[in-house]
């Protein structure tokens, strides 16, 4: 009976870790990120389970002279293993790195699962709330704080539309920090603008204005 109660306590730890992972996953899913509910939930559940096994799974072998149990060994492998999962979230494309925040969130979710699996409910729960707060605050900040971003525009080789683009940026109070020009094999000109957007500006409005230019072939923000 006592052993059953202990097992139930372990299951509750895993369940609580899953709730924390679920909350973070919902926020990430709502932001259309690479890792959503299932990924964060499974990472939290698996980390809690492995932490419990690492800390309590070898009690029946204690006292034997032939065995030296290291409670941190399995837990340390969680950190190594989660690194491969996080690396898969990071994408390098056109000199732009994306997925770093999602990868860091996966890593932190594993830490939350480990903390709760070790019995540190308060630490794990508080960390989950802090991560949620930071994620929400960062997106709320984008509504009023200036933000730097890139936009790539493909156009015919003469590049006659660039002057009109600068006029659109000026109308929207967008500051051009830098401009890089390159040419495709087909002769099309690619202009990559480095822009500082004012807080609260809708990207959709800007892309619609740029798409209205006759010679613009494609736009990528």
PDB file of C-alpha atoms in Angstrom:
ATOM      1  CA  UNK A   1       0.000   0.000   0.000  1.00  0.00           C
ATOM      2  CA  UNK A   2       2.803   2.398   0.906  1.00  0.00           C
ATOM      3  CA  UNK A   3       4.556   1.600  -2.370  1.00  0.00           C
ATOM      4  CA  UNK A   4       1.344   2.305  -4.281  1.00  0.00           C
ATOM      5  CA  UNK A   5       0.990   5.727  -2.647  1.00  0.00           C
ATOM      6  CA  UNK A   6       4.579   6.528  -3.581  1.00  0.00           C
ATOM      7  CA  UNK A   7       3.874   5.533  -7.185  1.00  0.00           C
ATOM      8  CA  UNK A   8       0.777   7.753  -7.236  1.00  0.00           C
ATOM      9  CA  UNK A   9       2.914  10.636  -6.003  1.00  0.00           C
ATOM     10  CA  UNK A  10       5.311  10.102  -8.899  1.00  0.00           C
ATOM     11  CA  UNK A  11       2.421  10.033 -11.385  1.00  0.00           C
ATOM     12  CA  UNK A  12       1.135  13.322  -9.970  1.00  0.00           C
ATOM     13  CA  UNK A  13       4.550  14.864 -10.542  1.00  0.00           C
ATOM     14  CA  UNK A  14       4.483  13.770 -14.179  1.00  0.00           C
ATOM     15  CA  UNK A  15       0.920  15.071 -14.524  1.00  0.00           C
ATOM     16  CA  UNK A  16       1.867  18.478 -13.099  1.00  0.00           C
ATOM     17  CA  UNK A  17       4.896  18.659 -15.398  1.00  0.00           C
ATOM     18  CA  UNK A  18       2.591  17.900 -18.321  1.00  0.00           C
ATOM     19  CA  UNK A  19       0.285  20.774 -17.357  1.00  0.00           C
ATOM     20  CA  UNK A  20       3.233  23.184 -17.345  1.00  0.00           C
ATOM     21  CA  UNK A  21       4.398  21.923 -20.732  1.00  0.00           C
ATOM     22  CA  UNK A  22       0.839  22.174 -22.046  1.00  0.00           C
ATOM     23  CA  UNK A  23       0.551  25.842 -21.044  1.00  0.00           C
ATOM     24  CA  UNK A  24       3.799  26.753 -22.783  1.00  0.00           C
ATOM     25  CA  UNK A  25       2.831  24.695 -25.833  1.00  0.00           C
ATOM     26  CA  UNK A  26      -0.522  26.456 -26.182  1.00  0.00           C
ATOM     27  CA  UNK A  27       1.197  29.851 -26.207  1.00  0.00           C
ATOM     28  CA  UNK A  28       3.689  28.653 -28.834  1.00  0.00           C
ATOM     29  CA  UNK A  29       0.939  27.090 -30.961  1.00  0.00           C
ATOM     30  CA  UNK A  30      -1.017  30.338 -30.915  1.00  0.00           C
ATOM     31  CA  UNK A  31       2.088  32.088 -32.279  1.00  0.00           C
ATOM     32  CA  UNK A  32       2.324  29.500 -35.103  1.00  0.00           C
ATOM     33  CA  UNK A  33       5.768  28.353 -33.954  1.00  0.00           C
ATOM     34  CA  UNK A  34       7.565  25.184 -35.043  1.00  0.00           C
ATOM     35  CA  UNK A  35       7.017  23.376 -31.732  1.00  0.00           C
ATOM     36  CA  UNK A  36       3.503  23.472 -30.331  1.00  0.00           C
ATOM     37  CA  UNK A  37       1.357  21.692 -27.774  1.00  0.00           C
ATOM     38  CA  UNK A  38       2.406  18.090 -28.377  1.00  0.00           C
ATOM     39  CA  UNK A  39       6.136  18.800 -28.496  1.00  0.00           C
ATOM     40  CA  UNK A  40       6.225  20.804 -25.259  1.00  0.00           C
ATOM     41  CA  UNK A  41       3.847  18.387 -23.533  1.00  0.00           C
ATOM     42  CA  UNK A  42       5.910  15.324 -24.453  1.00  0.00           C
ATOM     43  CA  UNK A  43       9.194  17.030 -23.510  1.00  0.00           C
ATOM     44  CA  UNK A  44       7.826  17.963 -20.078  1.00  0.00           C
ATOM     45  CA  UNK A  45       6.335  14.501 -19.450  1.00  0.00           C
ATOM     46  CA  UNK A  46       9.444  12.667 -20.629  1.00  0.00           C
ATOM     47  CA  UNK A  47      11.811  14.865 -18.628  1.00  0.00           C
ATOM     48  CA  UNK A  48       9.786  14.391 -15.448  1.00  0.00           C
ATOM     49  CA  UNK A  49       9.655  10.626 -15.980  1.00  0.00           C
ATOM     50  CA  UNK A  50      13.398  10.323 -16.582  1.00  0.00           C
ATOM     51  CA  UNK A  51      14.160  12.513 -13.581  1.00  0.00           C
ATOM     52  CA  UNK A  52      12.017  10.300 -11.359  1.00  0.00           C
ATOM     53  CA  UNK A  53      13.761   7.186 -12.694  1.00  0.00           C
ATOM     54  CA  UNK A  54      17.146   8.843 -12.200  1.00  0.00           C
ATOM     55  CA  UNK A  55      16.418   9.846  -8.616  1.00  0.00           C
ATOM     56  CA  UNK A  56      14.228   7.019  -7.326  1.00  0.00           C
ATOM     57  CA  UNK A  57      14.470   4.145  -9.804  1.00  0.00           C
ATOM     58  CA  UNK A  58      17.368   2.320  -8.168  1.00  0.00           C
ATOM     59  CA  UNK A  59      16.418   2.338  -4.487  1.00  0.00           C
ATOM     60  CA  UNK A  60      16.015  -1.452  -4.522  1.00  0.00           C
ATOM     61  CA  UNK A  61      19.671  -1.858  -5.491  1.00  0.00           C
ATOM     62  CA  UNK A  62      21.109   0.329  -2.763  1.00  0.00           C
ATOM     63  CA  UNK A  63      23.246  -1.380  -0.192  1.00  0.00           C
ATOM     64  CA  UNK A  64      24.900  -3.755  -2.638  1.00  0.00           C
ATOM     65  CA  UNK A  65      28.665  -3.462  -2.641  1.00  0.00           C
ATOM     66  CA  UNK A  66      28.880  -4.150  -6.369  1.00  0.00           C
ATOM     67  CA  UNK A  67      26.721  -1.138  -7.315  1.00  0.00           C
ATOM     68  CA  UNK A  68      27.457   2.562  -7.266  1.00  0.00           C
ATOM     69  CA  UNK A  69      24.361   4.508  -8.296  1.00  0.00           C
ATOM     70  CA  UNK A  70      24.706   8.051  -9.608  1.00  0.00           C
ATOM     71  CA  UNK A  71      21.362   9.839  -9.362  1.00  0.00           C
ATOM     72  CA  UNK A  72      22.493  12.590 -11.723  1.00  0.00           C
ATOM     73  CA  UNK A  73      23.590  10.400 -14.627  1.00  0.00           C
ATOM     74  CA  UNK A  74      20.218   9.937 -16.346  1.00  0.00           C
ATOM     75  CA  UNK A  75      19.270  13.546 -15.595  1.00  0.00           C
ATOM     76  CA  UNK A  76      22.434  14.813 -17.282  1.00  0.00           C
ATOM     77  CA  UNK A  77      21.582  12.862 -20.421  1.00  0.00           C
ATOM     78  CA  UNK A  78      18.242  14.692 -20.630  1.00  0.00           C
ATOM     79  CA  UNK A  79      20.133  17.951 -21.118  1.00  0.00           C
ATOM     80  CA  UNK A  80      22.324  16.403 -23.834  1.00  0.00           C
ATOM     81  CA  UNK A  81      19.395  14.782 -25.610  1.00  0.00           C
ATOM     82  CA  UNK A  82      17.235  17.886 -25.592  1.00  0.00           C
ATOM     83  CA  UNK A  83      20.044  19.738 -27.358  1.00  0.00           C
ATOM     84  CA  UNK A  84      19.499  17.646 -30.505  1.00  0.00           C
ATOM     85  CA  UNK A  85      15.784  18.394 -30.435  1.00  0.00           C
ATOM     86  CA  UNK A  86      16.438  22.106 -29.977  1.00  0.00           C
ATOM     87  CA  UNK A  87      18.968  22.133 -32.824  1.00  0.00           C
ATOM     88  CA  UNK A  88      16.259  20.841 -35.143  1.00  0.00           C
ATOM     89  CA  UNK A  89      14.157  23.918 -34.376  1.00  0.00           C
ATOM     90  CA  UNK A  90      16.835  26.403 -35.476  1.00  0.00           C
ATOM     91  CA  UNK A  91      16.736  27.398 -39.141  1.00  0.00           C
ATOM     92  CA  UNK A  92      19.312  29.496 -41.035  1.00  0.00           C
ATOM     93  CA  UNK A  93      17.812  31.031 -44.157  1.00  0.00           C
ATOM     94  CA  UNK A  94      19.017  34.018 -46.180  1.00  0.00           C
ATOM     95  CA  UNK A  95      21.377  35.170 -43.398  1.00  0.00           C
ATOM     96  CA  UNK A  96      18.479  35.129 -40.937  1.00  0.00           C
ATOM     97  CA  UNK A  97      18.250  32.781 -37.953  1.00  0.00           C
ATOM     98  CA  UNK A  98      14.817  31.679 -36.770  1.00  0.00           C
ATOM     99  CA  UNK A  99      13.653  29.243 -34.131  1.00  0.00           C
ATOM    100  CA  UNK A 100      16.074  30.267 -31.376  1.00  0.00           C
ATOM    101  CA  UNK A 101      13.283  31.235 -28.974  1.00  0.00           C
ATOM    102  CA  UNK A 102      11.414  28.004 -29.675  1.00  0.00           C
ATOM    103  CA  UNK A 103      14.579  25.956 -29.103  1.00  0.00           C
ATOM    104  CA  UNK A 104      15.234  27.793 -25.838  1.00  0.00           C
ATOM    105  CA  UNK A 105      11.622  27.133 -24.826  1.00  0.00           C
ATOM    106  CA  UNK A 106      12.053  23.397 -25.444  1.00  0.00           C
ATOM    107  CA  UNK A 107      15.234  23.418 -23.359  1.00  0.00           C
ATOM    108  CA  UNK A 108      13.520  25.310 -20.535  1.00  0.00           C
ATOM    109  CA  UNK A 109      10.475  23.010 -20.684  1.00  0.00           C
ATOM    110  CA  UNK A 110      12.792  20.050 -20.154  1.00  0.00           C
ATOM    111  CA  UNK A 111      14.223  21.828 -17.114  1.00  0.00           C
ATOM    112  CA  UNK A 112      10.723  22.376 -15.746  1.00  0.00           C
ATOM    113  CA  UNK A 113       9.939  18.689 -16.158  1.00  0.00           C
ATOM    114  CA  UNK A 114      13.178  17.746 -14.400  1.00  0.00           C
ATOM    115  CA  UNK A 115      12.488  20.091 -11.488  1.00  0.00           C
ATOM    116  CA  UNK A 116       8.965  18.766 -10.959  1.00  0.00           C
ATOM    117  CA  UNK A 117      10.155  15.186 -11.376  1.00  0.00           C
ATOM    118  CA  UNK A 118      12.657  15.816  -8.583  1.00  0.00           C
ATOM    119  CA  UNK A 119       9.841  17.073  -6.350  1.00  0.00           C
ATOM    120  CA  UNK A 120      10.503  20.804  -6.726  1.00  0.00           C
ATOM    121  CA  UNK A 121       6.902  21.692  -7.556  1.00  0.00           C
ATOM    122  CA  UNK A 122       7.181  25.361  -6.647  1.00  0.00           C
ATOM    123  CA  UNK A 123      10.372  25.894  -8.627  1.00  0.00           C
ATOM    124  CA  UNK A 124       9.024  24.149 -11.727  1.00  0.00           C
ATOM    125  CA  UNK A 125       5.624  25.847 -11.592  1.00  0.00           C
ATOM    126  CA  UNK A 126       7.117  29.294 -11.013  1.00  0.00           C
ATOM    127  CA  UNK A 127       9.541  28.815 -13.905  1.00  0.00           C
ATOM    128  CA  UNK A 128       6.667  27.814 -16.213  1.00  0.00           C
ATOM    129  CA  UNK A 129       4.780  30.984 -15.301  1.00  0.00           C
ATOM    130  CA  UNK A 130       7.903  33.086 -15.830  1.00  0.00           C
ATOM    131  CA  UNK A 131       8.474  31.609 -19.285  1.00  0.00           C
ATOM    132  CA  UNK A 132       4.853  32.257 -20.229  1.00  0.00           C
ATOM    133  CA  UNK A 133       5.148  35.824 -18.957  1.00  0.00           C
ATOM    134  CA  UNK A 134       8.335  36.485 -20.922  1.00  0.00           C
ATOM    135  CA  UNK A 135       6.842  35.067 -24.131  1.00  0.00           C
ATOM    136  CA  UNK A 136       3.668  37.123 -23.817  1.00  0.00           C
ATOM    137  CA  UNK A 137       5.573  40.267 -22.827  1.00  0.00           C
ATOM    138  CA  UNK A 138       7.858  40.003 -25.849  1.00  0.00           C
ATOM    139  CA  UNK A 139       4.893  39.895 -28.236  1.00  0.00           C
ATOM    140  CA  UNK A 140       3.092  42.678 -26.360  1.00  0.00           C
ATOM    141  CA  UNK A 141       6.240  44.801 -26.586  1.00  0.00           C
ATOM    142  CA  UNK A 142       6.219  44.554 -30.380  1.00  0.00           C
ATOM    143  CA  UNK A 143       2.963  46.495 -30.444  1.00  0.00           C
ATOM    144  CA  UNK A 144       4.565  49.702 -29.183  1.00  0.00           C
ATOM    145  CA  UNK A 145       8.339  49.309 -29.376  1.00  0.00           C
ATOM    146  CA  UNK A 146      10.293  49.849 -32.617  1.00  0.00           C
ATOM    147  CA  UNK A 147      11.294  46.600 -34.268  1.00  0.00           C
ATOM    148  CA  UNK A 148      14.043  45.843 -36.779  1.00  0.00           C
ATOM    149  CA  UNK A 149      13.213  43.427 -39.575  1.00  0.00           C
ATOM    150  CA  UNK A 150      14.160  42.528 -43.149  1.00  0.00           C
ATOM    151  CA  UNK A 151      12.110  42.503 -46.315  1.00  0.00           C
ATOM    152  CA  UNK A 152      13.213  41.011 -49.641  1.00  0.00           C
ATOM    153  CA  UNK A 153      11.723  42.356 -52.873  1.00  0.00           C
ATOM    154  CA  UNK A 154      12.327  40.819 -56.298  1.00  0.00           C
ATOM    155  CA  UNK A 155      11.898  43.086 -59.342  1.00  0.00           C
ATOM    156  CA  UNK A 156      13.086  43.500 -62.962  1.00  0.00           C
ATOM    157  CA  UNK A 157      16.756  44.252 -63.551  1.00  0.00           C
ATOM    158  CA  UNK A 158      16.359  48.028 -63.922  1.00  0.00           C
ATOM    159  CA  UNK A 159      15.199  48.452 -60.295  1.00  0.00           C
ATOM    160  CA  UNK A 160      13.028  51.437 -61.146  1.00  0.00           C
ATOM    161  CA  UNK A 161      10.641  50.712 -58.266  1.00  0.00           C
ATOM    162  CA  UNK A 162      13.207  51.254 -55.494  1.00  0.00           C
ATOM    163  CA  UNK A 163      12.536  54.993 -55.336  1.00  0.00           C
ATOM    164  CA  UNK A 164       8.801  54.373 -54.916  1.00  0.00           C
ATOM    165  CA  UNK A 165       9.535  51.882 -52.143  1.00  0.00           C
ATOM    166  CA  UNK A 166      11.463  54.533 -50.229  1.00  0.00           C
ATOM    167  CA  UNK A 167       8.441  56.819 -50.565  1.00  0.00           C
ATOM    168  CA  UNK A 168       6.167  54.103 -49.122  1.00  0.00           C
ATOM    169  CA  UNK A 169       8.568  53.555 -46.223  1.00  0.00           C
ATOM    170  CA  UNK A 170       8.618  57.293 -45.539  1.00  0.00           C
ATOM    171  CA  UNK A 171       4.807  57.495 -45.541  1.00  0.00           C
ATOM    172  CA  UNK A 172       4.604  54.651 -43.010  1.00  0.00           C
ATOM    173  CA  UNK A 173       7.379  56.230 -40.886  1.00  0.00           C
ATOM    174  CA  UNK A 174       9.584  53.218 -41.493  1.00  0.00           C
ATOM    175  CA  UNK A 175      13.298  53.974 -41.241  1.00  0.00           C
ATOM    176  CA  UNK A 176      15.600  52.281 -43.758  1.00  0.00           C
ATOM    177  CA  UNK A 177      18.716  51.154 -41.888  1.00  0.00           C
ATOM    178  CA  UNK A 178      20.404  49.407 -44.797  1.00  0.00           C
ATOM    179  CA  UNK A 179      19.916  48.130 -48.329  1.00  0.00           C
ATOM    180  CA  UNK A 180      21.598  45.174 -50.052  1.00  0.00           C
ATOM    181  CA  UNK A 181      21.233  44.563 -53.789  1.00  0.00           C
ATOM    182  CA  UNK A 182      21.936  41.288 -55.584  1.00  0.00           C
ATOM    183  CA  UNK A 183      21.077  39.805 -58.937  1.00  0.00           C
ATOM    184  CA  UNK A 184      19.589  36.407 -59.761  1.00  0.00           C
ATOM    185  CA  UNK A 185      20.737  34.266 -62.669  1.00  0.00           C
ATOM    186  CA  UNK A 186      17.646  35.234 -64.625  1.00  0.00           C
ATOM    187  CA  UNK A 187      18.655  38.887 -64.355  1.00  0.00           C
ATOM    188  CA  UNK A 188      16.072  39.868 -61.741  1.00  0.00           C
ATOM    189  CA  UNK A 189      17.188  42.332 -59.084  1.00  0.00           C
ATOM    190  CA  UNK A 190      16.735  41.404 -55.413  1.00  0.00           C
ATOM    191  CA  UNK A 191      16.621  44.260 -52.908  1.00  0.00           C
ATOM    192  CA  UNK A 192      16.900  43.367 -49.223  1.00  0.00           C
ATOM    193  CA  UNK A 193      15.874  46.265 -46.986  1.00  0.00           C
ATOM    194  CA  UNK A 194      16.830  46.435 -43.313  1.00  0.00           C
ATOM    195  CA  UNK A 195      13.996  48.378 -41.714  1.00  0.00           C
ATOM    196  CA  UNK A 196      13.049  49.780 -38.322  1.00  0.00           C
ATOM    197  CA  UNK A 197       9.278  49.516 -37.971  1.00  0.00           C
ATOM    198  CA  UNK A 198       7.335  51.857 -35.679  1.00  0.00           C
ATOM    199  CA  UNK A 199       5.357  50.182 -32.900  1.00  0.00           C
ATOM    200  CA  UNK A 200       1.925  48.934 -33.908  1.00  0.00           C
ATOM    201  CA  UNK A 201       2.471  48.941 -37.684  1.00  0.00           C
ATOM    202  CA  UNK A 202       0.697  46.101 -39.491  1.00  0.00           C
ATOM    203  CA  UNK A 203       3.080  44.240 -41.831  1.00  0.00           C
ATOM    204  CA  UNK A 204       0.143  43.248 -44.026  1.00  0.00           C
ATOM    205  CA  UNK A 205      -0.522  46.897 -44.903  1.00  0.00           C
ATOM    206  CA  UNK A 206       3.077  47.382 -46.014  1.00  0.00           C
ATOM    207  CA  UNK A 207       3.136  44.246 -48.176  1.00  0.00           C
ATOM    208  CA  UNK A 208      -0.131  45.245 -49.846  1.00  0.00           C
ATOM    209  CA  UNK A 209       1.328  48.639 -50.775  1.00  0.00           C
ATOM    210  CA  UNK A 210       4.506  47.069 -52.155  1.00  0.00           C
ATOM    211  CA  UNK A 211       2.540  44.466 -54.107  1.00  0.00           C
ATOM    212  CA  UNK A 212       0.672  47.357 -55.727  1.00  0.00           C
ATOM    213  CA  UNK A 213       3.843  48.408 -57.543  1.00  0.00           C
ATOM    214  CA  UNK A 214       3.661  47.132 -61.116  1.00  0.00           C
ATOM    215  CA  UNK A 215       7.174  45.745 -61.505  1.00  0.00           C
ATOM    216  CA  UNK A 216       7.394  43.888 -58.185  1.00  0.00           C
ATOM    217  CA  UNK A 217       7.666  40.141 -58.812  1.00  0.00           C
ATOM    218  CA  UNK A 218       7.692  38.814 -55.241  1.00  0.00           C
ATOM    219  CA  UNK A 219       7.930  40.011 -51.632  1.00  0.00           C
ATOM    220  CA  UNK A 220       9.202  38.126 -48.605  1.00  0.00           C
ATOM    221  CA  UNK A 221       9.029  39.586 -45.111  1.00  0.00           C
TER     222      UNK A 221
END
